[in-house]
């Protein structure tokens, strides 16, 4: 067994043992939670300051983030159409699922690609907010 598979199975072995943790993981692992949270924060960034220079910088970053979101989504879909990487429960591993069985490939992850694209665009203009976005993307 590969080290990656061993780590995955160890983490997955925690599923079903502590209901509040299972709930938290279902929220974090949701396809949309982190993306919607990032977009809500970017909405605050768009209108959130009276300093015109900062607002303009943040608005340019958010426009770049939207473009990055779209491009990363296109690239993931293109890759998924060329190569299907099975999810662990499809690859014969006994796993404890705490949410629905996603039908799409496990790699590359659309949610991870989109959140990192957003984080990178924001980081290029606003290091503090971008750092927070990178933490959110890594959580996914």
Coordinates of N, CA and C in Angstrom, one line a residue:
X1 N 0.9 -1.2 0.0 CA 0.0 0.0 0.0 C 0.9 1.2 0.0
X2 N 0.5 2.2 -0.8 CA 1.3 3.4 -0.9 C 1.1 4.3 0.4
X3 N 2.1 5.1 0.7 CA 2.0 6.0 1.8 C 0.8 6.9 1.8
X4 N 0.5 7.4 0.6 CA -0.7 8.2 0.4 C -2.0 7.5 0.7
X5 N -2.1 6.2 0.3 CA -3.3 5.4 0.6 C -3.4 5.1 2.1
X6 N -2.2 4.9 2.7 CA -2.2 4.6 4.1 C -2.7 5.8 4.9
X7 N -2.3 7.0 4.5 CA -2.7 8.3 5.2 C -4.2 8.5 5.0
X8 N -4.6 8.3 3.7 CA -6.1 8.4 3.4 C -6.9 7.5 4.3
X9 N -6.5 6.2 4.3 CA -7.3 5.2 5.1 C -7.3 5.6 6.6
X10 N -6.2 6.1 7.1 CA -6.1 6.5 8.5 C -7.1 7.6 8.8
X11 N -7.0 8.6 7.9 CA -8.0 9.8 8.1 C -9.4 9.3 8.0
X12 N -9.7 8.5 7.0 CA -11.0 8.0 6.7 C -11.5 7.1 7.8
X13 N -10.6 6.4 8.5 CA -11.0 5.6 9.7 C -11.6 6.4 10.8
X14 N -11.4 7.7 10.8 CA -12.0 8.5 11.9 C -13.5 8.8 11.6
X15 N -14.0 8.6 10.3 CA -15.3 8.9 10.0 C -16.3 8.0 10.7
X16 N -17.4 8.5 11.2 CA -18.4 7.8 11.9 C -18.1 7.6 13.4
X17 N -17.0 8.2 13.9 CA -16.7 8.0 15.3 C -17.1 9.2 16.2
X18 N -17.3 10.4 15.6 CA -17.6 11.6 16.3 C -18.5 12.4 15.5
X19 N -19.8 12.4 15.8 CA -20.8 13.1 14.9 C -20.5 14.5 14.6
X20 N -20.1 15.4 15.6 CA -19.8 16.8 15.3 C -18.7 16.9 14.3
X21 N -17.7 16.1 14.4 CA -16.5 16.2 13.4 C -17.0 15.7 12.0
X22 N -17.9 14.7 12.0 CA -18.4 14.3 10.7 C -19.2 15.4 10.1
X23 N -20.0 16.1 10.9 CA -20.8 17.2 10.3 C -19.8 18.3 9.8
X24 N -18.8 18.7 10.6 CA -17.9 19.7 10.2 C -17.2 19.3 8.8
X25 N -16.8 18.1 8.7 CA -16.1 17.6 7.5 C -17.1 17.6 6.3
X26 N -18.4 17.3 6.5 CA -19.3 17.4 5.4 C -19.5 18.8 5.0
X27 N -19.4 19.8 5.9 CA -19.6 21.2 5.5 C -18.3 21.6 4.7
X28 N -17.1 21.3 5.3 CA -15.9 21.7 4.6 C -15.7 21.0 3.3
X29 N -16.0 19.8 3.2 CA -15.8 19.0 1.9 C -16.9 19.2 0.9
X30 N -17.9 20.0 1.3 CA -19.0 20.3 0.3 C -18.4 20.9 -0.9
X31 N -19.0 20.7 -2.1 CA -18.5 21.2 -3.3 C -18.6 22.8 -3.4
X32 N -19.5 23.3 -2.6 CA -19.7 24.8 -2.8 C -19.4 25.6 -1.5
X33 N -19.3 25.1 -0.4 CA -19.2 25.9 0.9 C -18.0 26.9 0.8
X34 N -16.8 26.4 0.5 CA -15.6 27.2 0.6 C -15.7 28.3 -0.6
X35 N -16.2 27.8 -1.7 CA -16.3 28.8 -2.9 C -17.2 29.9 -2.5
X36 N -18.4 29.6 -2.0 CA -19.4 30.6 -1.6 C -18.8 31.5 -0.5
X37 N -18.1 30.9 0.5 CA -17.5 31.7 1.5 C -16.5 32.7 0.9
X38 N -15.7 32.2 0.0 CA -14.7 33.1 -0.6 C -15.4 34.2 -1.4
X39 N -16.4 33.9 -2.1 CA -17.1 34.9 -2.9 C -17.8 35.9 -2.0
X40 N -18.3 35.5 -0.8 CA -18.9 36.4 0.1 C -17.8 37.4 0.7
X41 N -16.6 36.8 1.0 CA -15.6 37.7 1.5 C -15.1 38.6 0.4
X42 N -15.1 38.2 -0.9 CA -14.7 39.1 -2.0 C -15.7 40.2 -2.2
X43 N -17.0 39.9 -1.9 CA -18.0 40.9 -2.0 C -17.8 42.0 -1.0
X44 N -17.4 41.6 0.2 CA -17.1 42.6 1.2 C -15.8 43.3 0.8
X45 N -14.8 42.7 0.2 CA -13.6 43.3 -0.2 C -14.0 44.4 -1.3
X46 N -14.9 44.0 -2.2 CA -15.3 44.9 -3.3 C -15.8 46.3 -2.8
X47 N -16.7 46.2 -1.8 CA -17.3 47.4 -1.2 C -16.7 47.9 0.1
X48 N -15.9 47.1 0.7 CA -15.5 47.2 2.1 C -14.6 48.3 2.5
X49 N -14.1 49.1 1.7 CA -13.2 50.2 2.1 C -13.5 51.5 1.4
X50 N -13.2 52.6 2.2 CA -13.5 53.9 1.6 C -12.2 54.4 0.9
X51 N -11.1 53.8 1.1 CA -9.8 54.2 0.4 C -9.9 53.8 -1.0
X52 N -9.9 54.7 -1.9 CA -10.1 54.4 -3.3 C -9.0 53.6 -3.9
X53 N -7.7 53.8 -3.5 CA -6.6 53.0 -4.0 C -6.7 51.5 -3.6
X54 N -7.1 51.3 -2.3 CA -7.3 49.9 -1.8 C -8.5 49.3 -2.5
X55 N -9.5 50.0 -2.7 CA -10.7 49.5 -3.3 C -10.4 49.1 -4.7
X56 N -9.7 49.9 -5.5 CA -9.4 49.6 -6.9 C -8.5 48.4 -6.9
X57 N -7.5 48.3 -6.1 CA -6.6 47.1 -6.0 C -7.4 45.9 -5.8
X58 N -8.3 45.9 -4.8 CA -9.1 44.7 -4.4 C -10.1 44.4 -5.6
X59 N -10.6 45.4 -6.2 CA -11.6 45.1 -7.3 C -10.9 44.4 -8.5
X60 N -9.7 44.9 -8.8 CA -8.9 44.2 -9.9 C -8.6 42.8 -9.5
X61 N -8.2 42.6 -8.2 CA -7.9 41.2 -7.8 C -9.2 40.3 -7.9
X62 N -10.3 40.8 -7.6 CA -11.6 40.0 -7.6 C -11.9 39.7 -9.1
X63 N -11.7 40.7 -10.0 CA -12.0 40.4 -11.4 C -11.0 39.3 -11.9
X64 N -9.8 39.4 -11.5 CA -8.8 38.3 -11.8 C -9.2 37.0 -11.2
X65 N -9.7 37.0 -10.0 CA -10.2 35.8 -9.3 C -11.3 35.2 -10.1
X66 N -12.2 36.0 -10.6 CA -13.4 35.5 -11.3 C -12.9 34.8 -12.6
X67 N -11.9 35.4 -13.3 CA -11.4 34.9 -14.5 C -10.6 33.6 -14.2
X68 N -9.9 33.6 -13.1 CA -9.2 32.3 -12.6 C -10.1 31.2 -12.3
X69 N -11.3 31.6 -11.7 CA -12.3 30.6 -11.3 C -12.8 29.9 -12.6
X70 N -13.1 30.7 -13.6 CA -13.6 30.2 -14.9 C -12.6 29.4 -15.6
X71 N -11.4 29.9 -15.7 CA -10.3 29.1 -16.4 C -10.0 27.8 -15.7
X72 N -9.9 27.8 -14.4 CA -9.6 26.6 -13.7 C -10.7 25.6 -13.9
X73 N -11.9 26.0 -13.9 CA -13.1 25.1 -14.1 C -13.0 24.5 -15.5
X74 N -12.7 25.3 -16.5 CA -12.5 24.8 -17.9 C -11.4 23.7 -17.9
X75 N -10.2 24.0 -17.3 CA -9.1 23.1 -17.4 C -9.4 21.8 -16.7
X76 N -10.1 21.9 -15.5 CA -10.4 20.6 -14.8 C -11.4 19.8 -15.7
X77 N -12.4 20.4 -16.3 CA -13.3 19.7 -17.1 C -12.6 19.1 -18.3
X78 N -11.7 19.8 -18.9 CA -10.9 19.2 -20.1 C -10.1 18.0 -19.6
X79 N -9.4 18.1 -18.5 CA -8.6 17.0 -18.0 C -9.5 15.8 -17.6
X80 N -10.6 16.1 -17.0 CA -11.5 15.0 -16.6 C -12.1 14.3 -17.8
X81 N -12.2 15.0 -18.9 CA -12.7 14.3 -20.2 C -11.7 13.5 -20.8
X82 N -10.4 13.8 -20.6 CA -9.3 13.0 -21.1 C -8.9 11.8 -20.3
X83 N -8.9 12.1 -19.0 CA -8.4 11.0 -18.0 C -9.3 10.9 -16.8
X84 N -9.7 9.7 -16.5 CA -10.6 9.5 -15.4 C -9.8 8.9 -14.2
X85 N -9.6 9.6 -13.1 CA -8.9 9.2 -12.0 C -10.0 8.7 -11.0
X86 N -10.1 7.4 -10.7 CA -11.2 6.9 -9.8 C -11.1 7.4 -8.4
X87 N -12.2 7.6 -7.8 CA -12.2 8.0 -6.3 C -11.9 6.7 -5.5
X88 N -11.4 6.9 -4.3 CA -11.0 5.8 -3.5 C -12.0 4.7 -3.3
X89 N -13.3 5.1 -3.2 CA -14.3 4.1 -3.0 C -14.6 3.3 -4.3
X90 N -14.2 3.9 -5.5 CA -14.3 3.2 -6.7 C -13.1 2.4 -7.0
X91 N -12.0 2.6 -6.3 CA -10.7 1.9 -6.6 C -10.5 0.7 -5.7
X92 N -11.6 0.3 -5.0 CA -11.5 -0.9 -4.2 C -11.2 -0.7 -2.8
X93 N -11.0 0.5 -2.3 CA -10.7 0.7 -0.9 C -12.0 0.7 -0.1
X94 N -11.9 0.1 1.0 CA -13.1 0.2 1.9 C -13.1 1.5 2.6
X95 N -14.0 2.4 2.3 CA -14.0 3.7 2.9 C -15.4 4.0 3.6
X96 N -15.3 4.9 4.5 CA -16.5 5.3 5.2 C -17.0 6.6 4.6
X97 N -18.0 6.6 3.9 CA -18.5 7.9 3.3 C -19.4 8.6 4.2
X98 N -19.2 9.9 4.4 CA -20.0 10.7 5.3 C -21.0 11.6 4.4
X99 N -20.9 11.5 3.1 CA -21.8 12.3 2.3 C -22.0 11.5 1.0
X100 N -22.6 12.1 0.0 CA -23.0 11.4 -1.2 C -21.8 10.9 -2.0
X101 N -22.0 10.0 -2.9 CA -20.9 9.5 -3.8 C -20.8 10.4 -5.0
X102 N -19.7 11.2 -5.1 CA -19.6 12.1 -6.3 C -19.3 11.2 -7.5
X103 N -20.0 11.6 -8.6 CA -19.8 10.8 -9.9 C -18.6 11.2 -10.7
X104 N -18.0 12.4 -10.4 CA -16.9 12.9 -11.2 C -15.6 12.3 -10.7
X105 N -14.5 12.4 -11.5 CA -13.2 11.9 -11.0 C -12.7 12.6 -9.8
X106 N -11.7 11.9 -9.1 CA -11.2 12.5 -7.9 C -10.1 13.5 -8.1
X107 N -9.4 13.4 -9.3 CA -8.3 14.3 -9.6 C -8.4 14.7 -11.0
X108 N -8.2 16.0 -11.3 CA -8.0 17.0 -10.4 C -9.4 17.4 -9.7
X109 N -9.3 17.9 -8.5 CA -10.5 18.3 -7.8 C -10.9 19.7 -8.3
X110 N -12.1 19.8 -8.8 CA -12.6 21.1 -9.3 C -12.7 22.1 -8.1
X111 N -13.2 21.7 -7.0 CA -13.2 22.6 -5.8 C -11.9 23.1 -5.4
X112 N -10.9 22.2 -5.4 CA -9.5 22.6 -5.0 C -8.9 23.6 -6.0
X113 N -9.1 23.2 -7.3 CA -8.6 24.1 -8.4 C -9.2 25.5 -8.3
X114 N -10.5 25.6 -8.2 CA -11.1 26.9 -8.1 C -10.7 27.7 -6.9
X115 N -10.7 27.1 -5.7 CA -10.3 27.8 -4.5 C -8.8 28.3 -4.6
X116 N -7.9 27.5 -5.1 CA -6.6 27.9 -5.3 C -6.4 29.0 -6.3
X117 N -7.2 28.9 -7.4 CA -7.2 30.0 -8.4 C -7.6 31.3 -7.8
X118 N -8.7 31.3 -7.0 CA -9.2 32.5 -6.3 C -8.1 33.0 -5.4
X119 N -7.6 32.1 -4.6 CA -6.6 32.5 -3.6 C -5.4 33.2 -4.2
X120 N -4.9 32.6 -5.3 CA -3.8 33.1 -6.0 C -4.0 34.5 -6.6
X121 N -5.2 34.8 -7.2 CA -5.5 36.1 -7.7 C -5.6 37.1 -6.6
X122 N -6.2 36.8 -5.5 CA -6.3 37.7 -4.4 C -5.0 37.9 -3.7
X123 N -4.1 36.9 -3.6 CA -2.8 37.0 -3.0 C -1.9 38.0 -3.8
X124 N -2.0 37.9 -5.1 CA -1.2 38.8 -5.9 C -1.4 40.3 -5.6
X125 N -2.6 40.7 -5.2 CA -2.9 42.1 -4.9 C -3.0 42.4 -3.4
X126 N -3.4 41.4 -2.6 CA -3.6 41.7 -1.2 C -3.0 40.5 -0.4
X127 N -1.8 40.5 0.0 CA -1.1 39.4 0.7 C -1.9 38.9 1.9
X128 N -2.4 39.8 2.7 CA -3.1 39.3 4.0 C -4.3 38.5 3.6
X129 N -5.2 39.1 2.8 CA -6.4 38.4 2.4 C -6.1 37.1 1.6
X130 N -5.1 37.3 0.7 CA -4.7 36.1 -0.1 C -4.2 35.0 0.8
X131 N -3.4 35.3 1.8 CA -2.9 34.3 2.7 C -4.1 33.6 3.4
X132 N -5.1 34.3 3.8 CA -6.3 33.7 4.4 C -7.0 32.8 3.4
X133 N -7.1 33.3 2.2 CA -7.7 32.5 1.1 C -6.9 31.2 0.9
X134 N -5.6 31.3 0.9 CA -4.8 30.1 0.7 C -5.0 29.1 1.8
X135 N -5.2 29.5 3.1 CA -5.5 28.6 4.2 C -6.9 28.0 3.9
X136 N -7.9 28.8 3.4 CA -9.2 28.2 3.1 C -9.1 27.2 2.0
X137 N -8.3 27.5 1.0 CA -8.1 26.5 -0.1 C -7.4 25.3 0.3
X138 N -6.4 25.4 1.2 CA -5.7 24.2 1.7 C -6.7 23.3 2.5
X139 N -7.6 24.0 3.2 CA -8.6 23.2 4.0 C -9.4 22.3 3.2
X140 N -9.7 22.8 2.0 CA -10.5 22.0 1.0 C -9.8 20.7 0.7

